[in-house]
Amino acid sequence: MISDEAEKVLKVDFKGAANLVTQVDVAAENIIIETVGSHFPDHQFLAEEAGESETKSDYLWIIDPIDGTTNFVHGYPFYAVSIAVYEGGEALAGVVNHVQFGDVYSAIKGRGAFCNGKPISVSNTRTLKHSLLATGFAYEHDEVWARNMDLFREFTAMTQGVRRAGAASLDFCHVARGWLDGFWEFGLSPWDMAAGALIVSEAGGVVSLSNGDPFDLFSGDAVASNGHLHEQIVQLLGRDSA
Ligand code: IPD
Ligand code: CA
Ligand code: CA
């Protein structure tokens, strides 16, 4: 359904100068909430377009109906649907559907990570100079954004490259399947990270805050890696924030 809409001319609204939303974001989100809600009417929802539902529950479904809306609007095929369910603040399960590639990433806490049902695991790269990383940039062009531009240049100089594909949920999944060795970003929202962070952990990787503290969905930043490079990435991020 989302990929059908990608072929059409869309009505695009602006949440900010570069922050787009289409009717497909809203329609897809409504379908997801209705579908999940029909099975779990007592559960709570946190969705990018609709916000938080009024129902209070230990079970929280976190939904990004289209992660990578700018790509979607431009027909650039890196966008995904991201859905996760948390219980009492702990991730239970997550799924990221890379619509245009037909890749469905999934994880259940303690049971591993999968792409289209096949187990995936992080890379074994042990040095930054052999690594391929990714980052992303929030819509607001503030000090954090400027600092990440500097970091982008610095990491590019010491690795085999830093990608910026524009869909954080997929950046996590590409670390999980070993295509990327690490990913960091500032200014993320819970729905950008909820499913992807679990998928990386279940694929054998490490996810933390950018300062190395335990990952927190509501903190706004994250580093995900294959584990071997984690400390090095965190240290370099910290050095530049000083
Ligand atoms: C965005 C994407 C992008 C990231 C931004 C997010 P959206 O989500 O994940 O990669 O750099 O920080 O806001 O707005 O396309 O759902
Ligand atoms: Ca998003
Ligand atoms: Ca979105």
Short mmCIF file of C-alpha atoms and ligand atoms in Angstrom, two decimals:
data_model
loop_
_atom_site.label_atom_id
_atom_site.label_comp_id
_atom_site.label_asym_id
_atom_site.label_seq_id
_atom_site.Cartn_x
_atom_site.Cartn_y
_atom_site.Cartn_z
CA MET A 1 0.00 0.00 0.00
CA ILE A 2 2.77 2.45 0.94
CA SER A 3 4.83 1.48 -2.12
CA ASP A 4 1.78 1.99 -4.39
CA GLU A 5 1.41 5.51 -3.04
CA ALA A 6 5.09 6.22 -3.74
CA GLU A 7 4.27 6.25 -7.46
CA LYS A 8 1.65 8.99 -7.05
CA VAL A 9 1.82 12.73 -6.66
CA LEU A 10 1.50 13.38 -2.95
CA LYS A 11 0.19 16.25 -0.91
CA VAL A 12 3.11 17.21 1.29
CA ASP A 13 2.78 19.28 4.45
CA PHE A 14 5.69 20.79 6.35
CA LYS A 15 6.18 20.14 10.07
CA GLY A 16 9.32 22.25 9.79
CA ALA A 17 11.41 23.74 6.97
CA ALA A 18 12.70 20.28 5.93
CA ASN A 19 10.38 18.08 7.99
CA LEU A 20 7.75 16.65 5.66
CA VAL A 21 4.57 14.69 6.30
CA THR A 22 2.25 13.19 3.68
CA GLN A 23 -1.27 11.82 3.82
CA VAL A 24 0.35 8.39 3.50
CA ASP A 25 2.16 8.82 6.85
CA VAL A 26 -1.17 9.58 8.52
CA ALA A 27 -3.17 6.89 6.70
CA ALA A 28 -0.56 4.17 7.31
CA GLU A 29 -0.32 5.10 10.98
CA ASN A 30 -4.11 4.93 11.38
CA ILE A 31 -4.20 1.47 9.81
CA ILE A 32 -1.43 0.22 12.10
CA ILE A 33 -3.07 1.61 15.24
CA GLU A 34 -6.49 0.24 14.24
CA THR A 35 -5.07 -3.19 13.42
CA VAL A 36 -2.96 -3.55 16.56
CA GLY A 37 -5.71 -1.93 18.66
CA SER A 38 -8.28 -4.45 17.42
CA HIS A 39 -6.12 -7.23 18.93
CA PHE A 40 -4.94 -5.33 22.01
CA PRO A 41 -7.60 -2.74 22.86
CA ASP A 42 -6.13 -2.09 26.35
CA HIS A 43 -2.62 -1.29 25.13
CA GLN A 44 -1.11 2.16 24.83
CA PHE A 45 0.26 3.75 21.63
CA LEU A 46 2.97 6.27 20.92
CA ALA A 47 2.89 7.14 17.23
CA GLU A 48 4.75 9.88 15.38
CA GLU A 49 1.76 11.59 13.81
CA ALA A 50 -0.96 10.92 16.44
CA GLY A 51 1.19 11.22 19.57
CA GLU A 52 0.40 9.27 22.73
CA SER A 53 -2.94 7.54 23.20
CA GLU A 54 -4.99 8.30 26.30
CA THR A 55 -5.23 4.66 27.38
CA LYS A 56 -2.58 3.89 30.00
CA SER A 57 -1.01 0.45 29.93
CA ASP A 58 2.28 -1.32 30.71
CA TYR A 59 2.29 -2.30 27.04
CA LEU A 60 3.35 0.55 24.76
CA TRP A 61 3.35 0.24 20.98
CA ILE A 62 5.75 2.70 19.33
CA ILE A 63 5.08 3.42 15.69
CA ASP A 64 6.80 5.30 12.88
CA PRO A 65 4.46 4.81 9.90
CA ILE A 66 7.09 5.99 7.43
CA ASP A 67 10.63 6.41 8.67
CA GLY A 68 12.40 8.31 5.93
CA THR A 69 9.49 10.46 4.74
CA THR A 70 11.79 12.79 2.80
CA ASN A 71 13.12 9.79 0.85
CA PHE A 72 9.55 8.57 0.31
CA VAL A 73 8.46 11.93 -1.09
CA HIS A 74 11.42 11.98 -3.48
CA GLY A 75 11.06 8.35 -4.57
CA TYR A 76 14.42 7.43 -3.00
CA PRO A 77 13.82 3.86 -1.87
CA PHE A 78 15.12 4.09 1.70
CA TYR A 79 12.06 4.30 3.90
CA ALA A 80 10.52 1.83 6.28
CA VAL A 81 7.64 1.13 8.62
CA SER A 82 8.87 0.72 12.20
CA ILE A 83 6.77 -0.85 14.96
CA ALA A 84 7.87 -1.99 18.42
CA VAL A 85 6.14 -3.05 21.60
CA TYR A 86 7.58 -2.31 25.02
CA GLU A 87 6.49 -3.60 28.42
CA GLY A 88 7.31 -1.44 31.43
CA GLY A 89 10.04 0.34 29.49
CA GLU A 90 11.66 -2.85 28.15
CA ALA A 91 11.57 -3.79 24.47
CA LEU A 92 9.63 -6.99 23.82
CA ALA A 93 9.54 -7.10 20.02
CA GLY A 94 10.25 -4.94 17.01
CA VAL A 95 9.74 -5.02 13.27
CA VAL A 96 11.10 -2.77 10.51
CA ASN A 97 9.70 -3.23 7.02
CA HIS A 98 11.99 -1.89 4.29
CA VAL A 99 9.12 -1.63 1.89
CA GLN A 100 10.96 -1.08 -1.40
CA PHE A 101 13.53 -3.83 -0.77
CA GLY A 102 11.00 -6.38 0.50
CA ASP A 103 13.14 -6.80 3.63
CA VAL A 104 11.30 -7.34 6.90
CA TYR A 105 13.58 -7.14 9.94
CA SER A 106 12.29 -8.51 13.22
CA ALA A 107 13.36 -9.35 16.73
CA ILE A 108 11.81 -10.69 19.88
CA LYS A 109 13.65 -10.08 23.16
CA GLY A 110 16.01 -13.00 23.82
CA ARG A 111 15.24 -14.82 20.57
CA GLY A 112 17.62 -13.23 18.05
CA ALA A 113 17.16 -10.97 15.04
CA PHE A 114 15.93 -11.89 11.59
CA CYS A 115 15.56 -10.55 8.05
CA ASN A 116 12.72 -12.22 6.19
CA GLY A 117 12.80 -14.99 8.79
CA LYS A 118 16.52 -15.74 8.41
CA PRO A 119 18.86 -15.04 11.36
CA ILE A 120 21.08 -11.96 11.01
CA SER A 121 24.11 -10.88 12.98
CA VAL A 122 26.41 -7.90 13.23
CA SER A 123 29.77 -7.64 11.45
CA ASN A 124 33.11 -8.70 12.83
CA THR A 125 35.00 -5.53 11.83
CA ARG A 126 37.43 -4.60 14.59
CA THR A 127 39.11 -1.41 13.45
CA LEU A 128 37.63 1.92 12.45
CA LYS A 129 39.86 2.15 9.41
CA HIS A 130 38.17 -0.99 8.03
CA SER A 131 34.67 0.11 8.98
CA LEU A 132 31.67 1.53 7.16
CA LEU A 133 29.50 3.73 9.40
CA ALA A 134 26.27 5.71 9.10
CA THR A 135 24.79 8.74 10.74
CA GLY A 136 21.81 11.03 10.27
CA PHE A 137 20.84 14.63 10.87
CA ALA A 138 17.74 15.97 12.58
CA TYR A 139 15.63 18.52 10.73
CA GLU A 140 16.58 21.45 12.93
CA HIS A 141 19.85 23.02 11.80
CA ASP A 142 21.05 23.86 15.28
CA GLU A 143 24.34 23.48 17.19
CA VAL A 144 23.94 19.72 17.49
CA TRP A 145 23.44 19.50 13.74
CA ALA A 146 26.57 21.62 13.14
CA ARG A 147 28.58 19.46 15.54
CA ASN A 148 27.45 16.32 13.75
CA MET A 149 28.56 17.83 10.43
CA ASP A 150 32.04 18.11 11.97
CA LEU A 151 31.83 14.54 13.26
CA PHE A 152 30.72 13.36 9.83
CA ARG A 153 33.91 14.80 8.34
CA GLU A 154 36.13 13.41 11.09
CA PHE A 155 34.70 9.88 10.93
CA THR A 156 34.83 9.96 7.13
CA ALA A 157 38.56 10.67 7.36
CA MET A 158 39.28 7.71 9.63
CA THR A 159 36.92 5.03 8.21
CA GLN A 160 36.05 3.62 4.81
CA GLY A 161 33.08 5.98 4.73
CA VAL A 162 30.05 7.35 6.53
CA ARG A 163 26.64 6.92 4.89
CA ARG A 164 23.59 9.12 5.39
CA ALA A 165 20.67 7.24 3.86
CA GLY A 166 17.92 9.11 5.74
CA ALA A 167 15.99 6.42 7.61
CA ALA A 168 17.30 5.76 11.11
CA SER A 169 15.31 2.53 11.56
CA LEU A 170 17.12 1.11 8.51
CA ASP A 171 20.50 2.36 9.71
CA PHE A 172 19.98 0.25 12.84
CA CYS A 173 18.90 -2.77 10.77
CA HIS A 174 21.87 -2.42 8.45
CA VAL A 175 24.15 -2.56 11.50
CA ALA A 176 22.18 -5.61 12.66
CA ARG A 177 22.75 -7.46 9.38
CA GLY A 178 26.43 -6.48 9.18
CA TRP A 179 26.22 -4.16 6.17
CA LEU A 180 27.27 -1.30 8.44
CA ASP A 181 29.67 -1.58 11.37
CA GLY A 182 28.21 1.30 13.35
CA PHE A 183 25.66 4.12 13.38
CA TRP A 184 25.17 7.19 15.52
CA GLU A 185 22.70 10.04 15.51
CA PHE A 186 21.55 12.93 17.72
CA GLY A 187 18.03 14.34 17.97
CA LEU A 188 16.19 11.09 17.30
CA SER A 189 12.65 10.34 18.47
CA PRO A 190 11.54 7.14 20.22
CA TRP A 191 9.75 5.89 17.09
CA ASP A 192 12.98 6.21 15.05
CA MET A 193 14.82 3.88 17.45
CA ALA A 194 12.31 1.60 19.22
CA ALA A 195 12.39 -1.37 16.86
CA GLY A 196 15.87 -0.89 15.38
CA ALA A 197 17.65 -0.75 18.74
CA LEU A 198 16.20 -4.11 19.78
CA ILE A 199 17.05 -5.63 16.38
CA VAL A 200 20.71 -4.56 16.77
CA SER A 201 20.93 -5.94 20.33
CA GLU A 202 19.35 -9.21 19.28
CA ALA A 203 21.77 -9.44 16.33
CA GLY A 204 24.66 -9.41 18.81
CA GLY A 205 25.43 -5.69 18.62
CA VAL A 206 25.58 -2.97 21.24
CA VAL A 207 23.34 0.08 21.57
CA SER A 208 24.01 2.92 24.00
CA LEU A 209 23.67 6.64 24.38
CA SER A 210 26.32 8.67 22.59
CA ASN A 211 28.24 9.06 25.88
CA GLY A 212 28.24 5.29 26.42
CA ASP A 213 25.51 5.27 29.07
CA PRO A 214 22.78 2.62 28.81
CA PHE A 215 20.42 3.17 25.89
CA ASP A 216 17.30 5.18 26.67
CA LEU A 217 14.54 5.42 24.11
CA PHE A 218 13.57 8.92 25.19
CA SER A 219 17.06 10.42 25.33
CA GLY A 220 17.22 11.54 21.67
CA ASP A 221 20.55 10.00 20.74
CA ALA A 222 22.04 6.60 20.10
CA VAL A 223 25.13 4.73 19.04
CA ALA A 224 24.64 1.25 17.60
CA SER A 225 27.57 -0.92 16.60
CA ASN A 226 28.88 -4.41 16.15
CA GLY A 227 30.27 -4.16 19.70
CA HIS A 228 33.96 -4.30 18.71
CA LEU A 229 33.97 -0.65 17.61
CA HIS A 230 31.59 0.67 20.23
CA GLU A 231 34.07 2.11 22.69
CA GLN A 232 36.09 3.80 19.95
CA ILE A 233 33.00 5.45 18.43
CA VAL A 234 31.73 6.61 21.84
CA GLN A 235 35.13 8.05 22.74
CA LEU A 236 35.39 9.99 19.49
CA LEU A 237 31.86 11.35 19.87
CA GLY A 238 32.65 12.43 23.43
CA ARG A 239 35.93 14.04 22.48
CA ASP A 240 34.17 16.32 20.03
CA SER A 241 31.42 17.32 22.43
CA ALA A 242 33.94 18.60 25.00
C1 IPD B 1 13.84 10.76 10.19
C2 IPD B 1 14.76 9.70 9.63
C3 IPD B 1 16.14 10.26 9.39
C4 IPD B 1 16.72 10.85 10.63
C5 IPD B 1 15.78 11.88 11.24
C6 IPD B 1 14.40 11.27 11.48
P1 IPD B 1 11.20 10.63 9.58
O1 IPD B 1 12.55 10.23 10.44
O2 IPD B 1 14.87 8.60 10.52
O3 IPD B 1 17.05 9.27 8.98
O4 IPD B 1 17.96 11.45 10.32
O5 IPD B 1 16.35 12.27 12.47
O6 IPD B 1 13.54 12.25 12.01
O7 IPD B 1 10.89 12.06 9.92
O8 IPD B 1 11.51 10.42 8.17
O9 IPD B 1 10.19 9.70 10.15
CA CA B 2 11.37 8.62 11.78
CA CA B 3 8.06 9.25 10.18
#
